[in-house]
């Protein structure tokens, strides 16, 4: 009876995931048909500009440009197929989140916990507090957003890359097969071609990890093999560097601490903390896990690197206020929420100071529930056509 009920619950959750995908198709289609008018605040997004850049201007800034061009042609000039494609990307992101949670929780197959958590983690938004920032999205930083199509596609590819890395990492010290190398290198290449932001947080943390492994006398050949998986992606970055920051673009980068974070926040540092409220609370009660668990440490390392990049680096020129150095940090936030969820569940398994950890589990659970509510509320209002600059 319990097994039958569990299967039914999973079926209901899959139906919810598919319903979410359908809603996303509607949202992305409405975004795609908006006029190229920066004063327009109805279904506001970057999508119509991304489509126009390739269809009207022939500006190949991302691998998504080729996909959009083909889907636009296949749809007879309509943007419907682009919206369907992006809807499928959002659903597949939940599927890969589920796969990664199965790996972290050592579970075999999808169940109510992994699928339900995956759906929830793809909705969580910053801890909205009007005192810290009055805008639900732009005052904070979030791993989930629905207005930037290249980020959504990068997120899917980055989840696939992380899943591949997590399966390869435990055994790479002894042996790394050609298939494993090609899989990881190919996914990093694809992800970077969509948007380079993931590589900017993954590669530095991988370098730190490999240096530590080398100090632990891991064979240099194995360290080199793992590190070399980023080389094809580095070639893509050189191409993107020329397109985005070439001499004729008028764009560059500069060092300007706190500039991006302070653009729309009332209390900048408090808004930063609200953006990562649940993971920070879990970390507070799980400091020992940070020392013991290399996966958890890697996720927080990526988050720290992403934060420093977003904190210090700013584009110059026409994109100076776009906050494009935030994207790597945003994905790292999504990832640290996911890894923190596994550590949150461990709080109930602590054998010492049981009542303390039960209380910690409850408090952090309330924070997670509120951040989930913030995400669902934000998404619901987006479906009504509101701008992502929406206030509380």
Short mmCIF file of C-alpha atoms in Angstrom, two decimals:
data_model
loop_
_atom_site.label_atom_id
_atom_site.label_comp_id
_atom_site.label_asym_id
_atom_site.label_seq_id
_atom_site.Cartn_x
_atom_site.Cartn_y
_atom_site.Cartn_z
CA UNK A 1 0.00 0.00 0.00
CA UNK A 2 2.80 2.42 0.92
CA UNK A 3 4.66 1.65 -2.28
CA UNK A 4 1.54 2.29 -4.35
CA UNK A 5 0.92 5.59 -2.55
CA UNK A 6 4.53 6.64 -3.14
CA UNK A 7 4.26 5.90 -6.88
CA UNK A 8 1.03 7.90 -7.03
CA UNK A 9 2.69 10.83 -5.26
CA UNK A 10 5.60 10.76 -7.72
CA UNK A 11 3.10 10.74 -10.62
CA UNK A 12 1.38 13.79 -9.15
CA UNK A 13 4.73 15.56 -8.84
CA UNK A 14 5.60 14.76 -12.46
CA UNK A 15 2.26 16.24 -13.47
CA UNK A 16 3.16 19.37 -11.49
CA UNK A 17 6.55 19.55 -13.24
CA UNK A 18 4.87 19.27 -16.66
CA UNK A 19 2.28 21.90 -15.69
CA UNK A 20 5.14 24.18 -14.68
CA UNK A 21 6.73 23.57 -18.07
CA UNK A 22 3.51 24.56 -19.85
CA UNK A 23 3.30 27.76 -17.80
CA UNK A 24 6.90 28.52 -18.70
CA UNK A 25 6.13 28.08 -22.41
CA UNK A 26 3.33 30.64 -22.04
CA UNK A 27 5.61 33.02 -20.12
CA UNK A 28 8.48 32.73 -22.61
CA UNK A 29 6.18 33.15 -25.60
CA UNK A 30 4.69 36.32 -24.12
CA UNK A 31 8.21 37.58 -23.42
CA UNK A 32 9.36 36.78 -26.96
CA UNK A 33 6.67 38.84 -28.72
CA UNK A 34 7.20 42.05 -26.78
CA UNK A 35 8.36 45.10 -28.75
CA UNK A 36 12.01 46.12 -28.66
CA UNK A 37 11.22 49.09 -26.46
CA UNK A 38 13.23 49.62 -23.28
CA UNK A 39 10.27 51.52 -21.83
CA UNK A 40 8.04 48.44 -22.17
CA UNK A 41 7.44 46.81 -18.76
CA UNK A 42 4.93 44.15 -19.85
CA UNK A 43 6.40 40.63 -19.73
CA UNK A 44 9.80 42.29 -19.54
CA UNK A 45 12.80 40.13 -20.37
CA UNK A 46 15.99 39.89 -22.43
CA UNK A 47 14.45 37.31 -24.78
CA UNK A 48 13.18 39.58 -27.60
CA UNK A 49 16.58 41.30 -27.69
CA UNK A 50 18.40 37.96 -27.78
CA UNK A 51 16.21 36.85 -30.70
CA UNK A 52 16.61 40.16 -32.54
CA UNK A 53 20.40 40.10 -32.14
CA UNK A 54 20.60 36.96 -34.28
CA UNK A 55 17.54 37.29 -36.57
CA UNK A 56 17.93 41.01 -37.37
CA UNK A 57 21.60 41.74 -36.64
CA UNK A 58 23.31 38.37 -37.21
CA UNK A 59 25.28 38.77 -33.97
CA UNK A 60 26.45 35.32 -32.82
CA UNK A 61 27.17 35.94 -29.15
CA UNK A 62 26.12 32.52 -27.80
CA UNK A 63 25.39 28.97 -28.96
CA UNK A 64 21.73 29.74 -28.23
CA UNK A 65 21.82 32.10 -31.22
CA UNK A 66 22.11 29.13 -33.59
CA UNK A 67 19.23 27.34 -31.83
CA UNK A 68 17.02 30.44 -31.96
CA UNK A 69 17.80 31.03 -35.61
CA UNK A 70 16.88 27.45 -36.54
CA UNK A 71 13.70 27.40 -34.42
CA UNK A 72 12.63 30.78 -35.77
CA UNK A 73 13.06 29.47 -39.34
CA UNK A 74 11.35 26.16 -38.52
CA UNK A 75 8.41 28.04 -36.98
CA UNK A 76 7.92 30.14 -40.08
CA UNK A 77 9.03 33.35 -38.40
CA UNK A 78 7.09 32.65 -35.20
CA UNK A 79 8.71 32.52 -31.77
CA UNK A 80 6.48 29.66 -30.54
CA UNK A 81 9.14 26.97 -30.98
CA UNK A 82 11.70 29.10 -29.12
CA UNK A 83 9.26 29.32 -26.21
CA UNK A 84 8.68 25.53 -26.34
CA UNK A 85 12.44 24.97 -26.39
CA UNK A 86 12.95 27.16 -23.32
CA UNK A 87 10.02 25.47 -21.56
CA UNK A 88 11.70 22.12 -22.18
CA UNK A 89 14.94 23.56 -20.76
CA UNK A 90 13.19 24.48 -17.49
CA UNK A 91 11.68 20.99 -17.16
CA UNK A 92 15.00 19.28 -17.93
CA UNK A 93 16.68 21.46 -15.30
CA UNK A 94 14.34 19.93 -12.72
CA UNK A 95 15.13 16.44 -14.06
CA UNK A 96 18.88 17.01 -13.69
CA UNK A 97 18.40 18.56 -10.25
CA UNK A 98 16.61 15.35 -9.31
CA UNK A 99 19.51 13.26 -10.65
CA UNK A 100 22.02 15.31 -8.67
CA UNK A 101 19.96 14.97 -5.49
CA UNK A 102 19.79 11.22 -6.00
CA UNK A 103 23.58 11.20 -6.12
CA UNK A 104 23.99 13.38 -3.04
CA UNK A 105 21.39 11.49 -1.00
CA UNK A 106 22.56 8.06 -2.24
CA UNK A 107 19.07 7.16 -3.49
CA UNK A 108 18.25 4.84 -6.32
CA UNK A 109 15.76 6.35 -8.69
CA UNK A 110 13.36 9.25 -8.43
CA UNK A 111 11.15 9.37 -5.34
CA UNK A 112 8.87 11.87 -3.63
CA UNK A 113 11.74 13.49 -1.72
CA UNK A 114 14.14 13.99 -4.64
CA UNK A 115 11.54 15.13 -7.17
CA UNK A 116 9.62 17.30 -4.72
CA UNK A 117 12.84 18.94 -3.53
CA UNK A 118 14.03 19.43 -7.11
CA UNK A 119 10.84 21.24 -8.05
CA UNK A 120 11.06 23.40 -4.93
CA UNK A 121 14.76 24.21 -5.43
CA UNK A 122 13.98 25.47 -8.92
CA UNK A 123 11.60 28.01 -7.38
CA UNK A 124 13.43 29.31 -4.29
CA UNK A 125 14.19 33.01 -4.40
CA UNK A 126 15.93 35.44 -2.01
CA UNK A 127 14.54 36.06 1.48
CA UNK A 128 12.52 39.17 0.65
CA UNK A 129 12.80 41.88 3.31
CA UNK A 130 11.72 45.34 2.23
CA UNK A 131 14.21 46.93 4.63
CA UNK A 132 17.08 45.27 2.73
CA UNK A 133 15.71 45.77 -0.77
CA UNK A 134 12.30 46.73 -2.08
CA UNK A 135 12.59 44.90 -5.42
CA UNK A 136 11.95 41.17 -5.14
CA UNK A 137 14.58 40.20 -7.70
CA UNK A 138 16.95 43.01 -8.67
CA UNK A 139 17.62 44.09 -5.09
CA UNK A 140 19.02 40.62 -4.36
CA UNK A 141 20.79 37.73 -6.11
CA UNK A 142 19.03 34.53 -7.12
CA UNK A 143 19.86 31.20 -8.69
CA UNK A 144 16.37 31.03 -10.22
CA UNK A 145 15.14 33.57 -12.73
CA UNK A 146 12.94 33.60 -15.78
CA UNK A 147 13.89 36.70 -17.75
CA UNK A 148 17.29 35.71 -19.17
CA UNK A 149 17.15 32.84 -21.67
CA UNK A 150 20.92 32.31 -21.97
CA UNK A 151 21.14 31.86 -18.20
CA UNK A 152 18.34 29.29 -18.27
CA UNK A 153 20.13 27.30 -20.99
CA UNK A 154 23.48 27.66 -19.21
CA UNK A 155 21.92 26.43 -15.98
CA UNK A 156 20.80 23.21 -17.66
CA UNK A 157 24.20 22.59 -19.25
CA UNK A 158 25.98 23.48 -16.00
CA UNK A 159 23.87 20.99 -14.04
CA UNK A 160 24.82 18.32 -16.57
CA UNK A 161 28.50 19.29 -16.21
CA UNK A 162 28.35 19.19 -12.41
CA UNK A 163 26.61 15.80 -12.50
CA UNK A 164 29.30 14.47 -14.84
CA UNK A 165 32.04 15.94 -12.63
CA UNK A 166 30.56 14.42 -9.46
CA UNK A 167 30.46 10.99 -11.07
CA UNK A 168 34.03 11.30 -12.38
CA UNK A 169 35.78 12.95 -9.42
CA UNK A 170 35.77 10.04 -6.89
CA UNK A 171 37.74 7.76 -9.24
CA UNK A 172 39.80 10.13 -11.34
CA UNK A 173 42.85 9.78 -9.03
CA UNK A 174 43.29 6.18 -10.18
CA UNK A 175 41.81 6.30 -13.67
CA UNK A 176 39.96 8.67 -15.96
CA UNK A 177 38.59 7.08 -19.09
CA UNK A 178 38.46 8.76 -22.50
CA UNK A 179 34.67 8.67 -22.31
CA UNK A 180 34.68 10.50 -18.97
CA UNK A 181 37.11 13.12 -20.27
CA UNK A 182 35.11 13.70 -23.44
CA UNK A 183 31.84 13.91 -21.50
CA UNK A 184 33.10 16.50 -19.02
CA UNK A 185 35.11 18.50 -21.57
CA UNK A 186 32.19 18.46 -24.01
CA UNK A 187 29.68 19.66 -21.42
CA UNK A 188 32.01 22.43 -20.25
CA UNK A 189 32.51 23.44 -23.90
CA UNK A 190 28.74 23.52 -24.48
CA UNK A 191 28.00 25.34 -21.25
CA UNK A 192 30.64 27.99 -21.90
CA UNK A 193 29.44 28.48 -25.46
CA UNK A 194 25.99 29.26 -24.11
CA UNK A 195 27.29 31.60 -21.41
CA UNK A 196 30.83 31.70 -19.97
CA UNK A 197 29.69 32.48 -16.44
CA UNK A 198 29.70 28.90 -15.11
CA UNK A 199 33.29 28.29 -16.17
CA UNK A 200 34.40 31.46 -14.37
CA UNK A 201 33.33 29.96 -11.03
CA UNK A 202 33.97 26.28 -11.76
CA UNK A 203 37.46 26.47 -13.28
CA UNK A 204 39.11 28.49 -10.45
CA UNK A 205 37.65 26.16 -7.81
CA UNK A 206 38.74 23.13 -9.82
CA UNK A 207 42.25 24.60 -9.99
CA UNK A 208 42.35 25.02 -6.19
CA UNK A 209 41.08 21.47 -5.70
CA UNK A 210 43.60 19.98 -8.14
CA UNK A 211 46.47 21.89 -6.51
CA UNK A 212 45.41 20.43 -3.15
CA UNK A 213 45.27 16.94 -4.70
CA UNK A 214 48.73 17.43 -6.15
CA UNK A 215 50.00 18.34 -2.68
CA UNK A 216 48.43 15.08 -1.45
CA UNK A 217 50.60 13.28 -4.02
CA UNK A 218 47.90 12.43 -6.51
CA UNK A 219 49.77 11.48 -9.72
CA UNK A 220 50.46 14.53 -11.89
CA UNK A 221 49.10 12.72 -14.96
CA UNK A 222 45.67 12.34 -13.34
CA UNK A 223 45.65 15.94 -12.11
CA UNK A 224 46.57 17.12 -15.61
CA UNK A 225 43.86 14.98 -17.22
CA UNK A 226 41.14 16.40 -14.97
CA UNK A 227 42.41 19.97 -15.37
CA UNK A 228 42.65 19.69 -19.14
CA UNK A 229 38.89 19.20 -19.44
CA UNK A 230 38.51 23.00 -19.24
CA UNK A 231 40.87 23.70 -22.17
CA UNK A 232 38.28 23.37 -25.00
CA UNK A 233 35.99 25.72 -23.08
CA UNK A 234 38.82 28.23 -22.72
CA UNK A 235 38.96 28.37 -26.53
CA UNK A 236 35.28 29.33 -26.58
CA UNK A 237 35.95 32.13 -24.09
CA UNK A 238 38.55 33.63 -26.44
CA UNK A 239 35.89 33.79 -29.18
CA UNK A 240 33.38 35.35 -26.77
CA UNK A 241 36.00 37.82 -25.57
CA UNK A 242 36.40 39.14 -29.12
CA UNK A 243 32.64 39.36 -29.67
CA UNK A 244 31.75 41.00 -26.36
CA UNK A 245 34.83 43.07 -25.57
CA UNK A 246 36.43 43.65 -28.97
CA UNK A 247 37.99 46.97 -29.88
CA UNK A 248 34.89 48.10 -31.77
CA UNK A 249 32.38 47.31 -29.01
CA UNK A 250 33.32 50.10 -26.61
CA UNK A 251 32.96 47.63 -23.76
CA UNK A 252 35.51 46.52 -21.19
CA UNK A 253 35.78 45.69 -17.52
CA UNK A 254 36.98 47.46 -14.42
CA UNK A 255 37.46 46.94 -10.68
CA UNK A 256 34.63 48.55 -8.70
CA UNK A 257 33.76 46.80 -5.39
CA UNK A 258 30.09 46.68 -4.38
CA UNK A 259 28.93 48.63 -7.45
CA UNK A 260 26.68 45.93 -8.92
CA UNK A 261 25.27 44.81 -5.56
CA UNK A 262 24.38 48.37 -4.60
CA UNK A 263 22.47 49.34 -7.75
CA UNK A 264 18.99 48.49 -6.45
CA UNK A 265 19.40 47.49 -2.79
CA UNK A 266 18.50 49.61 0.22
CA UNK A 267 20.97 47.86 2.53
CA UNK A 268 23.49 46.26 0.20
CA UNK A 269 25.25 43.85 2.55
CA UNK A 270 22.01 42.79 4.20
CA UNK A 271 20.47 42.07 0.80
CA UNK A 272 23.47 39.87 -0.02
CA UNK A 273 22.89 37.89 3.19
CA UNK A 274 19.15 37.59 2.49
CA UNK A 275 19.97 36.11 -0.92
CA UNK A 276 21.78 33.18 0.67
CA UNK A 277 19.80 32.93 3.93
CA UNK A 278 18.99 29.21 3.90
CA UNK A 279 22.47 27.96 2.90
CA UNK A 280 24.12 30.27 5.44
CA UNK A 281 21.94 28.98 8.27
CA UNK A 282 22.61 25.38 7.28
CA UNK A 283 26.33 26.16 7.15
CA UNK A 284 26.15 27.63 10.64
CA UNK A 285 24.87 24.32 11.98
CA UNK A 286 27.04 22.16 9.70
CA UNK A 287 30.55 23.62 9.90
CA UNK A 288 31.97 20.16 10.53
CA UNK A 289 30.50 18.97 7.24
CA UNK A 290 32.40 21.71 5.44
CA UNK A 291 35.64 20.08 6.60
CA UNK A 292 34.53 16.50 5.99
CA UNK A 293 32.57 16.66 2.73
CA UNK A 294 34.56 17.65 -0.36
CA UNK A 295 31.38 18.08 -2.40
CA UNK A 296 29.91 20.54 0.08
CA UNK A 297 33.25 22.36 0.28
CA UNK A 298 33.47 22.57 -3.52
CA UNK A 299 29.97 24.09 -3.76
CA UNK A 300 30.77 26.74 -1.16
CA UNK A 301 34.12 27.40 -2.84
CA UNK A 302 32.37 28.11 -6.14
CA UNK A 303 29.93 30.38 -4.32
CA UNK A 304 32.77 32.31 -2.71
CA UNK A 305 34.57 32.75 -6.03
CA UNK A 306 31.36 33.83 -7.74
CA UNK A 307 30.68 36.34 -4.97
CA UNK A 308 34.16 37.87 -5.27
CA UNK A 309 33.82 38.18 -9.04
CA UNK A 310 30.40 39.83 -8.78
CA UNK A 311 31.63 42.00 -5.91
CA UNK A 312 34.67 43.40 -7.67
CA UNK A 313 34.21 43.26 -11.46
CA UNK A 314 32.02 45.59 -13.51
CA UNK A 315 31.65 46.05 -17.25
CA UNK A 316 32.33 49.46 -18.73
CA UNK A 317 30.40 50.96 -21.61
CA UNK A 318 26.76 50.36 -22.50
CA UNK A 319 26.47 47.25 -20.27
CA UNK A 320 27.85 48.85 -17.10
CA UNK A 321 24.54 48.51 -15.23
CA UNK A 322 23.58 45.06 -16.55
CA UNK A 323 25.37 43.11 -13.82
CA UNK A 324 26.67 40.44 -16.20
CA UNK A 325 29.34 39.32 -13.73
CA UNK A 326 26.50 38.14 -11.47
CA UNK A 327 25.53 35.14 -13.58
CA UNK A 328 28.26 32.81 -12.34
CA UNK A 329 27.43 33.73 -8.76
CA UNK A 330 23.74 33.15 -9.44
CA UNK A 331 24.33 29.59 -10.61
CA UNK A 332 26.67 28.96 -7.67
CA UNK A 333 23.84 30.11 -5.40
CA UNK A 334 21.49 27.61 -7.00
CA UNK A 335 24.08 24.89 -6.48
CA UNK A 336 24.78 25.78 -2.86
CA UNK A 337 21.04 25.69 -2.11
CA UNK A 338 20.97 22.18 -3.55
CA UNK A 339 23.97 20.92 -1.59
CA UNK A 340 22.72 22.66 1.56
CA UNK A 341 19.42 20.82 1.24
CA UNK A 342 21.26 17.54 1.71
CA UNK A 343 23.03 18.94 4.81
CA UNK A 344 19.72 20.25 6.13
CA UNK A 345 18.30 16.73 6.07
CA UNK A 346 21.35 15.51 8.02
CA UNK A 347 20.45 17.78 10.93
CA UNK A 348 17.71 15.31 11.88
CA UNK A 349 20.25 12.48 12.02
CA UNK A 350 22.57 14.10 14.56
CA UNK A 351 22.87 11.80 17.57
CA UNK A 352 24.36 14.32 19.96
CA UNK A 353 22.39 17.34 21.18
CA UNK A 354 19.28 16.00 19.45
CA UNK A 355 16.92 18.76 20.57
CA UNK A 356 19.30 21.49 19.44
CA UNK A 357 19.61 20.05 15.94
CA UNK A 358 15.87 19.42 15.72
CA UNK A 359 15.33 23.09 16.53
CA UNK A 360 17.98 24.05 13.96
CA UNK A 361 16.22 21.86 11.38
CA UNK A 362 12.89 23.57 12.13
CA UNK A 363 14.27 27.12 11.97
CA UNK A 364 16.15 26.58 8.72
CA UNK A 365 13.11 24.75 7.33
CA UNK A 366 10.94 27.82 7.98
CA UNK A 367 13.49 30.00 6.17
CA UNK A 368 13.54 27.59 3.22
CA UNK A 369 9.73 27.55 3.13
CA UNK A 370 9.62 31.35 3.07
CA UNK A 371 12.20 31.51 0.27
CA UNK A 372 10.14 28.96 -1.66
CA UNK A 373 7.04 31.11 -1.13
CA UNK A 374 8.97 34.14 -2.42
CA UNK A 375 9.83 32.23 -5.58
CA UNK A 376 6.32 30.94 -6.24
CA UNK A 377 4.86 34.39 -5.57
CA UNK A 378 7.40 36.02 -7.92
CA UNK A 379 6.71 33.49 -10.70
CA UNK A 380 2.94 33.91 -10.32
CA UNK A 381 3.22 37.65 -10.77
CA UNK A 382 5.50 37.19 -13.78
CA UNK A 383 2.74 35.12 -15.40
CA UNK A 384 0.48 38.14 -15.02
CA UNK A 385 2.87 40.21 -17.11
CA UNK A 386 4.59 42.16 -14.36
CA UNK A 387 8.14 43.39 -14.76
CA UNK A 388 10.99 41.60 -12.99
CA UNK A 389 11.57 44.97 -11.31
CA UNK A 390 8.44 44.25 -9.28
CA UNK A 391 8.34 45.63 -5.76
CA UNK A 392 7.11 43.79 -2.66
#
